[in-house]
XYZ file of C-alpha atoms in Angstrom:
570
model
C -167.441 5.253 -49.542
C -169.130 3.863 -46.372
C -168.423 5.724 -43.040
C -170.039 2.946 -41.513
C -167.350 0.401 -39.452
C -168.413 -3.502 -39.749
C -170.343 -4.427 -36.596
C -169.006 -6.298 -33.668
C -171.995 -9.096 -34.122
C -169.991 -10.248 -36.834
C -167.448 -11.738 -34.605
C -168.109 -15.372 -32.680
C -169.131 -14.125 -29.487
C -167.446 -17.025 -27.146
C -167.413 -17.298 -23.578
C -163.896 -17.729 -22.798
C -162.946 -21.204 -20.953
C -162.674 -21.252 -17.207
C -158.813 -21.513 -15.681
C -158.271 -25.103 -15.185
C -154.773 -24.805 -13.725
C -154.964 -26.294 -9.618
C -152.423 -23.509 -8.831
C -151.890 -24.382 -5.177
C -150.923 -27.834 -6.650
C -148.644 -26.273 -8.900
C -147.310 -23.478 -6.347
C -146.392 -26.296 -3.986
C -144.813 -28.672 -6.997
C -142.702 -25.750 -8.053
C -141.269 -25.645 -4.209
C -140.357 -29.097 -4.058
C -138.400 -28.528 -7.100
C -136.481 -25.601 -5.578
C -135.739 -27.585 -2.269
C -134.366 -30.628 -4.252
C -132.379 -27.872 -6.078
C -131.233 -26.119 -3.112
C -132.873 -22.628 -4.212
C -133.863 -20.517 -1.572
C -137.041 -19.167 -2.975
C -140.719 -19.413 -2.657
C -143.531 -18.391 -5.110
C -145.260 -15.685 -3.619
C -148.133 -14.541 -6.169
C -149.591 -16.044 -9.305
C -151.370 -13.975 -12.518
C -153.254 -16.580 -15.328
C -152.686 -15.687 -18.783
C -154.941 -17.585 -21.617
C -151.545 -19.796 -22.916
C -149.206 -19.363 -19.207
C -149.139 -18.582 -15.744
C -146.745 -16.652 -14.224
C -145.358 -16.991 -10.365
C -143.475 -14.874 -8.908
C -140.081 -16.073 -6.978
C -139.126 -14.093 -3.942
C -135.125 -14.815 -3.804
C -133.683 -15.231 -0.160
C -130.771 -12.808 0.204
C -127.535 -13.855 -1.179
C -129.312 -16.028 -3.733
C -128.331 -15.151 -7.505
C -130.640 -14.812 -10.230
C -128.602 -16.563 -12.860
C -128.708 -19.608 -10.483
C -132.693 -19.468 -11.295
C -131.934 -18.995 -15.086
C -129.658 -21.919 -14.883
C -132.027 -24.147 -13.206
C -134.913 -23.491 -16.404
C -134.793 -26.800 -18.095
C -134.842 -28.947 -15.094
C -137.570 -27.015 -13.693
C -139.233 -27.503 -16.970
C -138.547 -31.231 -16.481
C -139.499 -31.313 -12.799
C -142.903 -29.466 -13.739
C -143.803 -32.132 -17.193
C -144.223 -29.025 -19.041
C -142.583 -28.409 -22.706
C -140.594 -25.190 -21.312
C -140.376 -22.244 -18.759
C -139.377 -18.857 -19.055
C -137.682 -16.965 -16.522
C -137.576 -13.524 -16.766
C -136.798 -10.657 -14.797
C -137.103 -7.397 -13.669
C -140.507 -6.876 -12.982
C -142.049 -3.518 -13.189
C -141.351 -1.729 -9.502
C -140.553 -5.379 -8.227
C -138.059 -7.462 -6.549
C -139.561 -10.909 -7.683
C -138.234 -12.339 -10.516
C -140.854 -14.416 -12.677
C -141.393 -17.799 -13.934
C -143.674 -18.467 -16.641
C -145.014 -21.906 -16.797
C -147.381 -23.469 -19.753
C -150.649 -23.965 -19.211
C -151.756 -27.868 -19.762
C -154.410 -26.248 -22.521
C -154.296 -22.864 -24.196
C -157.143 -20.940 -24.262
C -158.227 -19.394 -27.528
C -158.203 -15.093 -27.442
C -160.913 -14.201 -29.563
C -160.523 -10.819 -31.868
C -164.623 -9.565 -30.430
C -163.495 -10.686 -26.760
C -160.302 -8.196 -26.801
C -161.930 -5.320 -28.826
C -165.094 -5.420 -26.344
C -162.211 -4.852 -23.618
C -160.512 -1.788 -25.168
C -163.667 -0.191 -27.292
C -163.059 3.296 -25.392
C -159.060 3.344 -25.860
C -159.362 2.102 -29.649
C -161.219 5.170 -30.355
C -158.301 6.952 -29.792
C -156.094 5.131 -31.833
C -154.797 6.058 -35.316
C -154.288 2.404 -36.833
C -155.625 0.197 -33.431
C -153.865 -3.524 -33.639
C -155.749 -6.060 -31.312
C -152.947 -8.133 -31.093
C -153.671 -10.677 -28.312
C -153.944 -11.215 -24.122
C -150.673 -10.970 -22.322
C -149.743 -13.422 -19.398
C -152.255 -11.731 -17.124
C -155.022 -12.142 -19.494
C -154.999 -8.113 -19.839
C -155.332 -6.876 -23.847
C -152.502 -5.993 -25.875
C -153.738 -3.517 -28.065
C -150.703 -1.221 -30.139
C -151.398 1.618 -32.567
C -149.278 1.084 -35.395
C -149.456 4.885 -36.319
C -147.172 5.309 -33.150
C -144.875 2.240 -33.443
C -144.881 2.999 -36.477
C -144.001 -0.227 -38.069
C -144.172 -3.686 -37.227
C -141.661 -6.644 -37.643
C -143.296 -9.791 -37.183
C -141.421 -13.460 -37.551
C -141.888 -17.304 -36.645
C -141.813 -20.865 -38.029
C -144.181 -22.553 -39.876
C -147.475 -23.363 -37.274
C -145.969 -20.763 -35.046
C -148.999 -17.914 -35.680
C -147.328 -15.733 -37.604
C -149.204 -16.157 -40.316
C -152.567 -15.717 -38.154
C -151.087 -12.476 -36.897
C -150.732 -11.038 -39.814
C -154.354 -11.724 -40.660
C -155.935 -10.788 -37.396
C -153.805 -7.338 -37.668
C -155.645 -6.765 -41.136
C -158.912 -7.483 -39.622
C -157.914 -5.256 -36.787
C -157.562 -2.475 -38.890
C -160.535 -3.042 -41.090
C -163.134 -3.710 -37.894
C -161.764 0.098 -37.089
C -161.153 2.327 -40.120
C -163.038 3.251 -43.011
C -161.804 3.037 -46.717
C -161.545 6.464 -46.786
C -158.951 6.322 -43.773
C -157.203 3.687 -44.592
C -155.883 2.136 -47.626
C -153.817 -1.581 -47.957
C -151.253 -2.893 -50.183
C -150.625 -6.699 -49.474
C -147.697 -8.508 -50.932
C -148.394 -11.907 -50.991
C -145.710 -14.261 -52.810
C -147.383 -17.382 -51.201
C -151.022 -16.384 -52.824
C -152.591 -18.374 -50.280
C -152.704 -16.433 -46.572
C -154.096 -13.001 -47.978
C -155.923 -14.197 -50.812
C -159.030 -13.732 -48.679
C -159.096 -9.898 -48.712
C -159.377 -9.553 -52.790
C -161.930 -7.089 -53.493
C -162.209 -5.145 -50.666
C -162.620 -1.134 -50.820
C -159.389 -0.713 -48.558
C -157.185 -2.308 -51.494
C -155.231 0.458 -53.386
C -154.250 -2.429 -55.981
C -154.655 -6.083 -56.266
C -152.483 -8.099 -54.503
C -148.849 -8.421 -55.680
C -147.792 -12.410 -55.811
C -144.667 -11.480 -58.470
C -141.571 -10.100 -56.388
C -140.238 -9.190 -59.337
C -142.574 -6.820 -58.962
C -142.177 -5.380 -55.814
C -138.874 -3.084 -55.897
C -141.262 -0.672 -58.034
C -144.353 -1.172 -55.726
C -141.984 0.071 -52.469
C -140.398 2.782 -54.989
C -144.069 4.042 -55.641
C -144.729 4.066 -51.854
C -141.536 6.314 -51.455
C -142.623 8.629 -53.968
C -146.108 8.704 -52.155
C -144.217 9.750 -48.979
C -142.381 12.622 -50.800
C -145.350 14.125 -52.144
C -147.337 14.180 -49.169
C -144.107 16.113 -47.401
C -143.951 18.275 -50.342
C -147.928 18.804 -49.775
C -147.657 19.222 -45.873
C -144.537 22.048 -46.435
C -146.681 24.035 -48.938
C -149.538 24.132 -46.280
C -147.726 24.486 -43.178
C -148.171 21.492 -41.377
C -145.927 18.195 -40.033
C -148.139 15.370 -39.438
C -151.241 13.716 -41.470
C -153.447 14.113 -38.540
C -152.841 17.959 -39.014
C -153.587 17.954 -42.579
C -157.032 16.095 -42.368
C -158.121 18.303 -39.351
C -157.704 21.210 -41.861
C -159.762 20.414 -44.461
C -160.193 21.110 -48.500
C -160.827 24.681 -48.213
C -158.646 25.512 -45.629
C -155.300 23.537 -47.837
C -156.757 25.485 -50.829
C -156.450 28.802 -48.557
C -153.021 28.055 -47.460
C -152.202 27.637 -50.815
C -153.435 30.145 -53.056
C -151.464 32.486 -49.673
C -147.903 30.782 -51.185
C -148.957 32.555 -54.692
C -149.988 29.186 -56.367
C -153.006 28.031 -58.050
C -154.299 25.246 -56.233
C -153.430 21.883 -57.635
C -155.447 18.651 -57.413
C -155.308 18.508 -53.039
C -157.206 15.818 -51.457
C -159.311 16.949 -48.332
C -158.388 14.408 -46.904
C -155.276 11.930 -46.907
C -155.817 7.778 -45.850
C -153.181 6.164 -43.578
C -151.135 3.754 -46.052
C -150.088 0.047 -44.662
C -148.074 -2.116 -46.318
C -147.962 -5.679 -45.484
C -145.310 -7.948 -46.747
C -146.060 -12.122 -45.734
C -142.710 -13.432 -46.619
C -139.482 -10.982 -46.666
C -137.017 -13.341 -47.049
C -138.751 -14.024 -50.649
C -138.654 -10.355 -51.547
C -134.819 -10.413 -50.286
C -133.631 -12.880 -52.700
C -135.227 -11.618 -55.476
C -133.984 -7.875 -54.713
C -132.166 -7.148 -51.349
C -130.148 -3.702 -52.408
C -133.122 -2.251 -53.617
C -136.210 -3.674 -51.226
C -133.391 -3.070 -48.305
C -132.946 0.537 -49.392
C -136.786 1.770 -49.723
C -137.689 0.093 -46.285
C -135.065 2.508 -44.858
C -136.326 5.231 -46.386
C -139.784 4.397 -45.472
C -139.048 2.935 -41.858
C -137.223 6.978 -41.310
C -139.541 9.327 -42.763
C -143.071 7.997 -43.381
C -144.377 8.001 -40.284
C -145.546 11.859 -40.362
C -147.296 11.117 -43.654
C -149.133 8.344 -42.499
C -147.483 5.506 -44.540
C -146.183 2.180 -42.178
C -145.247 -1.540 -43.083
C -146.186 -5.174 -41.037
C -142.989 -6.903 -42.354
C -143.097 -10.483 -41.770
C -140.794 -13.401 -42.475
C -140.384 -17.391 -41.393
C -136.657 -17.388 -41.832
C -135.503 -15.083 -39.443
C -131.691 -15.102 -40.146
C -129.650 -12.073 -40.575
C -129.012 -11.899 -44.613
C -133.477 -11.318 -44.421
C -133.395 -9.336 -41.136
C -131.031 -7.033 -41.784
C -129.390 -4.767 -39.027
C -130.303 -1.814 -41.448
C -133.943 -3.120 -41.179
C -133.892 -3.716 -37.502
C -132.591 -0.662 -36.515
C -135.144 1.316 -38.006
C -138.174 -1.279 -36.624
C -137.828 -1.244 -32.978
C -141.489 -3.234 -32.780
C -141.495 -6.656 -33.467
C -143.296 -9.589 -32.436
C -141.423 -12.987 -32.222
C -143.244 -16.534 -32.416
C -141.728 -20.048 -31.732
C -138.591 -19.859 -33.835
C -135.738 -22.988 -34.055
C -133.447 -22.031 -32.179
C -131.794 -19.113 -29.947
C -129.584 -17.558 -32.462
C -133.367 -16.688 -34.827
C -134.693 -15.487 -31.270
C -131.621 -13.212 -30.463
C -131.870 -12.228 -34.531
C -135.431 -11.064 -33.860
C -135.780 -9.256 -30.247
C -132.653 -9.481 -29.249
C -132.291 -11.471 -26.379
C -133.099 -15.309 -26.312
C -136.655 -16.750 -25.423
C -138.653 -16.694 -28.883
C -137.187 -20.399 -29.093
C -138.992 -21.907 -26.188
C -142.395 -20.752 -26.782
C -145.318 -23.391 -27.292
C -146.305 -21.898 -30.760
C -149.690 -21.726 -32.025
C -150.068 -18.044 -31.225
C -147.639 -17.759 -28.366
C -145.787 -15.169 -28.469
C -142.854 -12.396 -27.235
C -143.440 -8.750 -27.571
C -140.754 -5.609 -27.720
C -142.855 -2.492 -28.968
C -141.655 0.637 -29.518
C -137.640 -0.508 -28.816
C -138.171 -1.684 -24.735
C -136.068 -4.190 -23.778
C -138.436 -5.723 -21.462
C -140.003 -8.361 -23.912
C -143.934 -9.099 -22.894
C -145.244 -12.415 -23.462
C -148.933 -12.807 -24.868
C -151.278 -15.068 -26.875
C -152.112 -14.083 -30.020
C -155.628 -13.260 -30.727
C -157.429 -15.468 -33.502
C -160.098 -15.130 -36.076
C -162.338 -17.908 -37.364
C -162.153 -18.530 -40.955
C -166.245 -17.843 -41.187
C -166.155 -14.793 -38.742
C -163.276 -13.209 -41.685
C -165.811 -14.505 -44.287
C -168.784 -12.542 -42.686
C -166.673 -9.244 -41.993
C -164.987 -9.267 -45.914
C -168.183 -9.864 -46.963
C -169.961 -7.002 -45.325
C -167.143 -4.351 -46.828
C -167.926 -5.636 -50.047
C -171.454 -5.212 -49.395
C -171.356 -1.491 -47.254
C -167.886 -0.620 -47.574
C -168.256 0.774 -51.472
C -166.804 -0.634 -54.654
C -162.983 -1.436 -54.707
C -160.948 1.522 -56.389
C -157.457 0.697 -57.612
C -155.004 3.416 -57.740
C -154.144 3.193 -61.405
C -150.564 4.492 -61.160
C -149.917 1.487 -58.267
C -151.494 -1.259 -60.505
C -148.799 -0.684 -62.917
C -146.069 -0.831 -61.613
C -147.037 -3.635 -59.383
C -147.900 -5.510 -62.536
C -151.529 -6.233 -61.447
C -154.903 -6.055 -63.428
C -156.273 -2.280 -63.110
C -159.184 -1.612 -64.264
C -159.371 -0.402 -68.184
C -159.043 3.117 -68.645
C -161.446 3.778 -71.075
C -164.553 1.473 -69.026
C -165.336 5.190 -67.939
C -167.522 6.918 -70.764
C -166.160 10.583 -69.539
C -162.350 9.004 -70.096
C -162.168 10.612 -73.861
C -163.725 13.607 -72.847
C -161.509 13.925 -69.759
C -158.231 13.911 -72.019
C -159.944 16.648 -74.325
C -159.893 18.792 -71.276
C -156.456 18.076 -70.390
C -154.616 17.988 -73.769
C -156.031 21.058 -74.570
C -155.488 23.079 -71.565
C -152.193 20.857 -71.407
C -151.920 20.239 -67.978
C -153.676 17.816 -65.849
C -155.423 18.295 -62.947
C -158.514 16.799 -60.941
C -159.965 20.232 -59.892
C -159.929 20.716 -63.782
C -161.429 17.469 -64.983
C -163.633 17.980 -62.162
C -164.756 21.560 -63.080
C -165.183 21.132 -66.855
C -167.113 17.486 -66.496
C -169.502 18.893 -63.197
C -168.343 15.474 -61.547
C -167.671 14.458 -58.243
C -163.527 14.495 -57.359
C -163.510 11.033 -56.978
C -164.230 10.246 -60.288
C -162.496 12.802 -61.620
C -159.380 11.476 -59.291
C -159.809 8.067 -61.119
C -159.842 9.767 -64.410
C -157.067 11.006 -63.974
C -155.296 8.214 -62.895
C -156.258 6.410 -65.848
C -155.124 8.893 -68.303
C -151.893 8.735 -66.259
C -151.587 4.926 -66.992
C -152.644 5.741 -70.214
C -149.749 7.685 -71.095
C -151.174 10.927 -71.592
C -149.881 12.477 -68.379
C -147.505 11.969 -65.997
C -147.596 11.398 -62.479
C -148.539 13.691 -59.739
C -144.845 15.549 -58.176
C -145.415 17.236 -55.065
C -148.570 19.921 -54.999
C -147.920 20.707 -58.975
C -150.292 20.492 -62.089
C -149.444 17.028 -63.523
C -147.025 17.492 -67.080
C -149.559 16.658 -70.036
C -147.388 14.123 -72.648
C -149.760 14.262 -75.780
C -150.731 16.948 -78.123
C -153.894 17.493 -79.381
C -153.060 16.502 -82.458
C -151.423 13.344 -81.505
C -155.143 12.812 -79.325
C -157.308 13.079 -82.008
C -154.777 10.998 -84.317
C -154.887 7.998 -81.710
C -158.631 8.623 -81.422
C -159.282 7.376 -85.256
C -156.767 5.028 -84.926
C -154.111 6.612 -86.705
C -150.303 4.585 -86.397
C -147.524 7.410 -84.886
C -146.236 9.457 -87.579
C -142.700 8.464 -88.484
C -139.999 11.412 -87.346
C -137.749 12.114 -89.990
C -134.024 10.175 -88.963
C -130.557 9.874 -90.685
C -131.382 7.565 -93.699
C -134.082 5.263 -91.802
C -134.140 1.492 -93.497
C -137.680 1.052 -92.555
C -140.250 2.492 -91.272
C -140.835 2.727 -87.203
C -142.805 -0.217 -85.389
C -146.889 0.601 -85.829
C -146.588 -1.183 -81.985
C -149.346 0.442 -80.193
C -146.867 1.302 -76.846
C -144.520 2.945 -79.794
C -146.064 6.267 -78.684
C -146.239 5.398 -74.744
C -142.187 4.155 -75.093
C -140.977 7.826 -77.069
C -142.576 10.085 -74.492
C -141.021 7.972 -71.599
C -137.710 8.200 -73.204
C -137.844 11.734 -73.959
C -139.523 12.674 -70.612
C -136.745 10.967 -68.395
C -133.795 11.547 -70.999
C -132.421 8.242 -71.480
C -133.559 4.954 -73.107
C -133.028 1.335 -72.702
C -134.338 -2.078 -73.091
C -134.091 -2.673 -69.282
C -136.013 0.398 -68.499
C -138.739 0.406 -70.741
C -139.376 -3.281 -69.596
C -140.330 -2.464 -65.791
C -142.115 0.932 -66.829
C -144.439 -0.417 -69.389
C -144.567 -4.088 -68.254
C -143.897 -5.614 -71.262
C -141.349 -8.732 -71.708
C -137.880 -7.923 -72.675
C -138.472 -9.033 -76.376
C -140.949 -6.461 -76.853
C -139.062 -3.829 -74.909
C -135.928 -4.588 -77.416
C -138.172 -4.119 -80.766
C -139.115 -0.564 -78.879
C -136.099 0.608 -78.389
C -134.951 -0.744 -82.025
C -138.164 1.815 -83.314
C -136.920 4.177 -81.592
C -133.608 3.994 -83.700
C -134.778 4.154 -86.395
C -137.604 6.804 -85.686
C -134.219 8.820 -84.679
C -135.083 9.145 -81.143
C -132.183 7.757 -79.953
C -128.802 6.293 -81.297
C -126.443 3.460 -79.807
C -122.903 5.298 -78.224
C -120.439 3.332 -80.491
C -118.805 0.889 -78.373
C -120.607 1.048 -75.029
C -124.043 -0.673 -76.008
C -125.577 2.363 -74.128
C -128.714 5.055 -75.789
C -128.314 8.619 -76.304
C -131.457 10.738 -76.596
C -131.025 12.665 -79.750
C -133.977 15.088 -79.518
C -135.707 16.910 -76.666
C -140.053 16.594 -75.956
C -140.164 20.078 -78.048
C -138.374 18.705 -80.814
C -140.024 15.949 -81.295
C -143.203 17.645 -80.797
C -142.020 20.156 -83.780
C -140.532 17.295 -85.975
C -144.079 15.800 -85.840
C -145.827 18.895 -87.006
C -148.245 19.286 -83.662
């Protein structure tokens, strides 16, 4: 992998427009529309923003702040602008502010705001150049400390721009080897740009069928890396990478264990969703319960999620989901009950869309109002293009690819793959550092090898700091290696003899591994339709596997791994 970043003179650099706002016109407008509204007030400063301008009313005593709130749509009237926004208190003020359009937005470009902040994004673990507030300063967030981001708006609104400027964001700032994406796209249009990049852990999932088992994955991910950090004595990812391969293998090999397949460094993990409210129709219970789980734990380990939805009503934003995403970023919505739905408080419904936009990060109740930053189409086009180029070739995670139901890249395309499951089978038990020591290979590869053989069938996946559990026998290897159909295992009275399906083998260890069988589950954990699932678990019958409970419809397991393993003669 490249530990080169993309370079700034990829981005547009564009002079931003001058402020064309006459403000003492508009400062002395506003107080004719206070006098003819009997408000005792007066505008006594002014800040420009690239989309508003805010002004600052000094209240005479006695005069009431809801009378100001009150007085917003005629004031909007008064001024020929679409809306304005009053909003109050200001930080260690007594002003209260008005926030009134500008007659042209001015476009925030993703170079201009990066250029502003290069020292502070340095700092950052996950940097998000998100746009210039109503001052024109930078709003720049790290997502590592927010740690997750709920973003929402109508169609035209930005939202969808956010989302893609966030990406770039990240990808402008962190390697592939510190950062890894998994996009979720059931539109297939808005992320379809960023196919092939090195930051991709899997192609991008369009099938929300799909997804329940892609967000299971990532909760599995998080417990491993807390079962890794509480072997080696430390709390947060940034620990764990300052340590370093030989000082995790040290810490280990102190608890009394060989030293399993441990990374030497771990890649923040972002997961960005583009429509939730798809996802929640198709599978609310479990999508609902896995974003909790991630949302409360898996910001230590490095994992965080950009959810994002257009329909911002309370069956898709959840109060189990808000509660546990205290950052969010609304955009024009319809009305005031999808603006109170999203931050809280209303506002989100009188904004001028195309990238204007409310803020709450990190749970404050004083929202922030900004315009979102923007990336040309051909300035994405040059940056993607450069990370294919520099960045290093795109590496699916195996595992990930199945279960999200995506193309991964054939196990056996890697001439060492055969020789790989030699070493494991017959050592039975799999592990990188092995693959890696008996093959003199690099651990990447031998990392990818071994996710192949685990989509493969021949091991299982990676629990906590442990030696993956090797499924095949050598036997059973070098059967499937001339092409050999599964031996039959002798059953009460079989009427035929078992299906010579290929996955036959792949479907009897899954069964016996996890102890209970069934059309259903062999379906999502092989990806196969539920036809071909069925005329599995119908082999498996009459293999003797497993047996129907009379009068229930559900499988019993009739046999343990060993006894199969015996039955078979390995």
């Amino acid at each position: 992998m490249a530990t080169v970043l993309p370079p700034l003179s990829l981005l547009d650099d564009v002079t931003p427009e001058p402020d064309c706002v006459n403000h003492k016109a508009r400062i002395a407008q506003i107080h004719r529309a206070l006098e003819a509204f009997e408000l005792d007030a007066r505008v006594v400063r002014h800040s420009s923003g690239p989309a508003c301008t805010t002004y600052e009313l000094e209240l005479a005593p006695g005069t009431r702040v809801a009378k100001v709130i009150g007085l917003a749509p005629d004031l909007s009237i008064h001024l020929g602008v679409p809306s304005v926004r009053v909003f109050y208190p200001l930080p260690e003020k007594t002003t209260v502010g008005l926030e009134v359009p500008n007659p042209k937005a001015t476009p925030v470009r993703l170079r201009r705001v990066m250029e502003q902040v290069a020292e502070r994004a340095d700092t950052l673990g996950l940097p998000l150049f998100l746009g210039e507030g109503a001052e024109g300063e930078p709003i720049v967030a790290d997502l590592a400390a927010l740690p997750h981001l709920l973003v929402a708006g109508t169609t035209g609104s930005g939202k969808s721009a956010c989302l893609v400027t966030a990406i770039a964001s990240m990808l402008m700032a962190r390697t592939a080897d510190d950062l890894k994406l998994i996009l979720i796209d059931p539109k297939q249009v808005e992320l379809s740009a960023f196919k092939q990049i090195p930051h991709l852990l899997a192609p991008a999932v369009t099938d929300m069928r799909r997804t329940p088992r892609v967000m299971d994955w990532l909760v599995r991910q998080m417990e491993q890396r807390y079962s890794l950090f509480a072997k080696v004595g430390v709390k947060r990812i940034g620990e764990f990478n300052k340590l370093g391969g030989r000082a995790v293998l040290k810490k280990l090999k102190s608890e009394g264990e060989e030293p399993p397949d441990v990374p030497t460094h771990l890649p923040y993990i972002v997961v960005i969703i583009d429509e939730l409210a798809d996802l929640m129709m198709t599978a609310a219970k479990e999508v609902e319960g896995a974003i909790q789980r991630l949302s409360q734990k898996s910001r230590a380990v490095g994992i965080h999620m950009i959810l994002a939805t257009q329909r911002p009503s309370v069956d898709v934003l959840t109060g189990l989901i808000k509660s546990n995403m205290p950052s969010r970023v609304a955009f024009k919505v319809a009305a005031n009950v999808d603006s109170r739905t999203i931050v809280d408080q209303p506002g989100a419904e009188k904004l001028l869309g195309k990238g204007d936009m409310l803020l709450m990060l990190n749970g404050s109740q004083q929202l922030a109002r900004g315009q979102g930053t923007w990336i040309a189409d051909a300035e994405l086009k040059r940056v993607l293009g450069w990370l294919r180029e520099h960045g290093g070739a795109a590496t699916h995670h195996a595992g990930l690819c199945l279960a999200a139901g995506t193309d991964a890249v054939d196990p056996c395309d890697d001439e060492l793959f055969d020789r790989a499951a030699e070493v494991v089978i017959t050592e039975q038990r799999g592990s990188v550092s092995l693959v890696q020591r008996n093959l003199e290979i690099g651990f990447s590869r031998a990392g990818k090898l071994m996710d192949a053989l685990e989509q493969a069938g021949i091991v299982g996946p990676q629990i906590g700091a442990t030696a993956r559990q090797v499924y095949v026998t050598l036997a059973e290897w070098r059967s499937r290696q001339v092409g050999a159909a599964p031996a039959a295992i002798p059953g009460p009275a079989p009427s035929r003899a078992p299906s010579p399906d290929p996955l036959f083998l792949a479907a009897t260890l899954l069964v016996l591994a996890e102890r209970r069988g069934g059309v259903e589950r062999l379906r999502d954990l092989l990806g196969v339709s539920w036809e071909r699932a069925a005329s599995l678990m119908q082999a498996l019958e009459t293999a003797g596997v497993v047996e129907r409970r009379p009068g229930t419809g559900e499988w019993r397991v009739r046999m343990s791994l060993r006894e199969w393993r015996k039955k078979r003669g390995a």
